[in-house]
Amino acid sequence: MYNDYAYLLGSKRSCIRELFEYGCRRAAIVGRENIYDYSLGNPSMPAPDAVTETIRDLLQDTDPVALHGYTSAVGDAATRQAIADDLNERYAAGVRPENLFITGGAAPALTAVFRALSVTGAEVLALAPFFPEYRPFAEAAGLGFKVVAPDVPHFQIKLDALEAQLTENTVAIIVNSPNNPSGVVYTRETLTALAALLTKKANEYGHPIYIVSDEPYRELAYGGVEVPFIPTIYADTVVCYSYSKSLSLPGERIGYIYVPENATDSKNLYLAIAGAARAAGHVCAPSLWQKVIGRCTQLRPDLDAYDRNRTRLYNALTEMGYEMAQPDGAFYLFIKAPGGDANAFSERAKALDLLVVPGDDFGCPGYFRICYCVRPEMIEKSLPAFKALIG
Amino acid sequence: MYNDYAYLLGSKRSCIRELFEYGCRRAAIVGRENIYDYSLGNPSMPAPDAVTETIRDLLQDTDPVALHGYTSAVGDAATRQAIADDLNERYAAGVRPENLFITGGAAPALTAVFRALSVTGAEVLALAPFFPEYRPFAEAAGLGFKVVAPDVPHFQIKLDALEAQLTENTVAIIVNSPNNPSGVVYTRETLTALAALLTKKANEYGHPIYIVSDEPYRELAYGGVEVPFIPTIYADTVVCYSYSKSLSLPGERIGYIYVPENATDSKNLYLAIAGAARAAGHVCAPSLWQKVIGRCTQLRPDLDAYDRNRTRLYNALTEMGYEMAQPDGAFYLFIKAPGGDANAFSERAKALDLLVVPGDDFGCPGYFRICYCVRPEMIEKSLPAFKALIG
């Protein structure tokens, strides 16, 4: 007498989580310093001091009834204005506060958008490699879920494969750039070509094909690479943003949805998203965090430590002969498994206490992911294991 | 190309919200001090100072990466232990940390439980008067939703009406005591009789009938009245708790689900709830708030101000001739509308800038709700309007 699908989702552990917990058990035996755990995408940098200071200021200068009280379901008005101002300053995007809906992070944003787009027979497409939770989020919303083959070795978008998968039932494609797990940033050229294809097919089908743009890594890009703001390239884009990575607040659950004013059915889609969120138990995003964000929209992460890790690993591993796409963003490397079997590689790595995630769950067998949110000393100590595995 | 039901939920304003916003517009014209707004159930007491101090302590003594990082989906282990300890101390309830799932308040707790219980044809029953969001929460989860007639004038539970509504499809009944909107606390006698009925029918049907116990008002009871802890009376109870009211943190979204160890299918139901939460985008409850709760489980609200308002209004209104059930809990009075038509009464009240919520949305026409989380001066100024309306 319980829902089978919910039970399945609750009882099936993710491969990443399994690996992480294996690492914890091994650490108890051989010592944490002897485990090279690259499994979890958990920010290793603390939240900026300005965030802590802002909380202290709010506790000091704001009436607690207002500080901890309900905001409207769509979010605090001043915070939405601050987010809009920041986006407009950076991207000249024409964002208005009433186009923004503040959520408890990107995950409930995605599920609300999927439920809002769920009509009979509707399907969404994910571009491999993709964040594994997209599948249960979409399927639980009643959407079909299809995967577009990866564009190896550069991990941009394989447009011909995408076009072959598009049908009249396609209501959205999920885009995630900078990408988890590949670390790749889609170029303006890629996104412009994507927009052209979707516009052509939307006209052909007589209905919009939205891009659902999952952007927790938007601010994590290195070496001055451009991360284009997709709504300025393709209006039928719904942005799902999170401050988890950009402000190192993954547990605090704060982010937003942006439905551009000039998206097809903008106002009604926004209302459907609000209704879907309500049906999932959204009352408002955590109010203290909304007010923190309202004062911190201009903060950017200090990327130096991640960038040093990235460069060190990229250089060392490519020199050893590992192959990977250009990791311009997020905090992942997505590496071709020597021998071609990433599960076998991961098992061999485990035997050396090196934990890497096989790409299968990301829709991309034959590759493995490492997350470089780690201590630099761990990187140095782990390099011999990488060397031994390819030697 | 969007989901019609989600659109409906997003675009239809609640009667309470409409009234509140009407009040804001009127306040702009005649001044806030001349509006007697009893519409919204928003705590008017600030969070206890100890909560603010705990946040300051955590910012000082806890590594920010841990403080703001992901917890496991089920919640911080130390916080679950602290909640279990507190419940066991108060109710000798045998709660274990692994029976607790920390949520972003009671609303996502309820929606996760409903989705976990959603099997083909399943129905839940609500006992009038009831919190209006139960209906969209249940219906969006795919459950049938039926209403059991109110037990006027005492607003306990009308067991014969309940028995008549129970069928083989009934998987749960929703209990909310102290009750919104009636302010009534179900007695131990009521709950014991309810448990006996449900046990009998569950045996007859060969499957459990869970009580889903929505408990945001558990700590808000006056005059020493007992609020029985339902799992100690009926094991097949799933508790959905929120700190919104007890610690005046409604916007912060923190609460928990408790599935008793000895409930039918306890472990699998817990996993199904976890899976339903995951499918709705739950990653973890806000981590700072989890850690605050871990240190504040023993805090109780200071009820004096609410109790003074309650007593003043109850005495004044009953003296004028208004009739209502004994308001032993929460912060509501549920009053029989003079003339019998609560909508007409609410309209007449509006003309005097007195805002009260008709009972229709609570499944109880002919009554109106007032929330006494208000300034005492507002109560005094509003009494002549109440007098005029019954005069």
Short mmCIF file of C-alpha atoms in Angstrom, two decimals, chain A residues 1-12 14 17 41-47 51-52 55-56 59-60 63-65 67-73 104 107-108 111 115-119 133 136-137 140 168 170-171 207-208 210 244-245 248-253 265 267-269 271-276 278-290, chain B residues 1-12 14 17 41-47 51-52 55-56 59-60 63-65 67-73 104 107-108 111 115-119 133 136-137 140 168 170-171 207-208 210 244-245 248-253 265 267-269 271-276 278-290:
data_model
loop_
_atom_site.label_atom_id
_atom_site.label_comp_id
_atom_site.label_asym_id
_atom_site.label_seq_id
_atom_site.Cartn_x
_atom_site.Cartn_y
_atom_site.Cartn_z
CA MET A 1 0.00 0.00 0.00
CA TYR A 2 2.59 2.51 -1.05
CA ASN A 3 3.57 3.94 -4.37
CA ASP A 4 5.99 1.61 -6.13
CA TYR A 5 7.79 4.25 -8.13
CA ALA A 6 8.32 6.42 -5.04
CA TYR A 7 9.59 3.37 -3.20
CA LEU A 8 11.99 2.62 -6.04
CA LEU A 9 13.31 6.19 -6.02
CA GLY A 10 13.68 6.12 -2.26
CA SER A 11 15.38 2.75 -2.03
CA LYS A 12 17.72 2.81 -5.04
CA SER A 14 22.84 6.49 -6.63
CA ARG A 17 26.44 8.15 -3.21
CA GLY A 41 30.29 17.45 -6.40
CA ASN A 42 30.30 19.26 -3.08
CA PRO A 43 31.84 22.75 -3.03
CA SER A 44 35.05 22.68 -1.00
CA MET A 45 35.39 26.45 -0.71
CA PRO A 46 33.52 28.09 2.17
CA ALA A 47 30.76 30.59 1.49
CA VAL A 51 27.51 35.97 3.22
CA THR A 52 28.27 35.37 6.89
CA ILE A 55 23.44 37.06 8.00
CA ARG A 56 24.86 38.84 11.05
CA LEU A 59 19.92 39.40 12.53
CA GLN A 60 20.89 42.83 13.80
CA ASP A 63 12.62 42.66 12.61
CA PRO A 64 12.64 38.89 13.25
CA VAL A 65 8.95 38.57 12.39
CA LEU A 67 13.08 38.20 8.63
CA HIS A 68 11.70 34.71 9.29
CA GLY A 69 8.14 35.30 8.09
CA TYR A 70 6.43 34.01 4.99
CA THR A 71 7.27 35.82 1.81
CA SER A 72 4.85 35.57 -1.07
CA ALA A 73 5.14 32.22 -2.83
CA GLY A 104 14.56 26.15 -2.79
CA ALA A 107 16.14 20.75 -8.02
CA PRO A 108 12.63 21.93 -7.04
CA THR A 111 10.65 19.59 -10.99
CA ARG A 115 5.36 19.44 -14.00
CA ALA A 116 4.23 22.71 -15.54
CA LEU A 117 5.18 21.39 -19.00
CA SER A 118 3.62 17.99 -18.44
CA VAL A 119 0.83 17.48 -20.97
CA GLU A 133 18.47 13.29 -11.49
CA PRO A 136 13.44 10.84 -12.16
CA PHE A 137 12.49 14.53 -12.10
CA ALA A 140 7.84 11.64 -11.92
CA GLU A 168 5.90 16.67 -32.07
CA THR A 170 9.04 17.27 -27.55
CA VAL A 171 8.15 20.11 -25.20
CA HIS A 207 4.27 24.77 -30.60
CA PRO A 208 7.24 25.97 -28.58
CA TYR A 210 11.53 25.23 -24.49
CA SER A 244 24.59 26.19 -4.26
CA LYS A 245 27.86 26.37 -6.13
CA SER A 248 28.96 27.57 -1.65
CA LEU A 249 25.52 27.17 -0.06
CA PRO A 250 24.48 23.74 -1.37
CA GLY A 251 22.56 22.70 1.73
CA GLU A 252 20.68 25.95 2.10
CA ARG A 253 18.41 25.45 -0.90
CA ASP A 265 2.95 31.80 -23.15
CA LYS A 267 2.64 34.55 -18.10
CA ASN A 268 0.64 31.35 -18.20
CA LEU A 269 3.72 29.17 -18.05
CA LEU A 271 1.53 30.57 -13.35
CA ALA A 272 1.65 26.86 -14.18
CA ILE A 273 5.12 26.70 -12.61
CA ALA A 274 3.78 28.46 -9.52
CA GLY A 275 0.91 25.97 -9.36
CA ALA A 276 3.21 22.98 -9.80
CA ARG A 278 2.40 24.78 -4.78
CA ALA A 279 1.24 21.22 -5.43
CA ALA A 280 4.70 19.97 -4.39
CA GLY A 281 4.45 21.82 -1.07
CA HIS A 282 6.37 24.99 -1.97
CA VAL A 283 5.19 27.78 0.33
CA CYS A 284 8.17 30.08 -0.14
CA ALA A 285 11.93 29.65 -0.39
CA PRO A 286 13.71 29.91 2.99
CA SER A 287 13.11 33.54 3.95
CA LEU A 288 16.43 34.35 5.66
CA TRP A 289 18.26 33.06 2.59
CA GLN A 290 16.03 35.06 0.28
CA MET B 1 1.30 23.60 -23.95
CA TYR B 2 1.31 23.69 -20.19
CA ASN B 3 -0.33 21.58 -17.57
CA ASP B 4 -3.90 22.79 -17.00
CA TYR B 5 -4.15 21.69 -13.40
CA ALA B 6 -0.85 23.34 -12.50
CA TYR B 7 -2.04 26.50 -14.25
CA LEU B 8 -5.28 26.39 -12.30
CA LEU B 9 -3.42 26.00 -9.00
CA GLY B 10 -1.06 28.81 -9.90
CA SER B 11 -3.69 31.24 -11.09
CA LYS B 12 -6.50 30.70 -8.59
CA SER B 14 -6.99 31.68 -2.18
CA ARG B 17 -4.87 35.72 0.32
CA GLY B 41 -2.40 32.82 10.17
CA ASN B 42 1.02 34.42 10.41
CA PRO B 43 2.77 34.23 13.81
CA SER B 44 2.96 37.70 15.31
CA MET B 45 5.47 36.78 18.01
CA PRO B 46 9.13 36.94 17.02
CA ALA B 47 11.29 33.82 17.05
CA VAL B 51 17.09 30.99 17.98
CA THR B 52 18.91 34.17 17.00
CA ILE B 55 22.46 31.21 14.56
CA ARG B 56 25.17 33.57 15.82
CA LEU B 59 28.28 31.16 12.42
CA GLN B 60 31.02 31.47 15.02
CA ASP B 63 33.03 25.36 9.68
CA PRO B 64 31.01 27.13 6.95
CA VAL B 65 31.53 24.27 4.50
CA LEU B 67 27.28 24.53 8.14
CA HIS B 68 25.97 25.30 4.66
CA GLY B 69 26.78 21.99 3.02
CA TYR B 70 24.46 19.23 1.91
CA THR B 71 23.19 16.98 4.64
CA SER B 72 21.93 13.55 3.70
CA ALA B 73 18.46 13.73 2.15
CA GLY B 104 11.24 21.99 4.37
CA ALA B 107 3.66 21.38 3.34
CA PRO B 108 6.32 19.35 1.49
CA THR B 111 2.84 16.22 -0.27
CA ARG B 115 2.57 10.81 -3.04
CA ALA B 116 4.06 7.89 -1.14
CA LEU B 117 0.53 6.65 -0.36
CA SER B 118 -0.75 7.17 -3.88
CA VAL B 119 -1.79 3.85 -5.35
CA GLU B 133 -4.34 23.16 0.88
CA PRO B 136 -4.60 20.32 -3.95
CA PHE B 137 -1.85 18.45 -2.11
CA ALA B 140 -1.95 16.56 -7.26
CA GLU B 168 -11.60 -0.09 0.81
CA THR B 170 -9.27 4.81 1.98
CA VAL B 171 -5.54 4.81 2.61
CA HIS B 207 -4.78 -2.98 4.73
CA PRO B 208 -3.69 -0.12 6.97
CA TYR B 210 -2.92 5.67 8.14
CA SER B 244 6.74 27.48 11.61
CA LYS B 245 4.44 28.26 14.48
CA SER B 248 7.85 31.58 14.72
CA LEU B 249 9.87 30.59 11.65
CA PRO B 250 7.14 30.22 9.02
CA GLY B 251 9.22 31.46 6.11
CA GLU B 252 12.25 29.33 6.92
CA ARG B 253 10.71 26.01 5.95
CA ASP B 265 5.26 -1.28 6.40
CA LYS B 267 10.55 0.98 6.57
CA ASN B 268 9.12 0.73 3.06
CA LEU B 269 6.72 3.59 3.63
CA LEU B 271 11.59 4.86 1.71
CA ALA B 272 8.58 5.68 -0.47
CA ILE B 273 8.30 9.04 1.29
CA ALA B 274 12.01 9.65 0.65
CA GLY B 275 11.51 8.76 -3.00
CA ALA B 276 8.47 11.00 -3.35
CA ARG B 278 13.31 13.26 -4.15
CA ALA B 279 10.97 13.31 -7.15
CA ALA B 280 9.66 16.68 -5.98
CA GLY B 281 13.17 18.13 -5.87
CA HIS B 282 13.94 17.65 -2.18
CA VAL B 283 17.71 17.46 -1.76
CA CYS B 284 17.84 18.26 1.94
CA ALA B 285 16.06 20.69 4.26
CA PRO B 286 17.88 24.03 4.64
CA SER B 287 21.09 23.03 6.40
CA LEU B 288 21.60 26.04 8.68
CA TRP B 289 18.05 25.60 9.95
CA GLN B 290 18.58 21.89 10.48
#
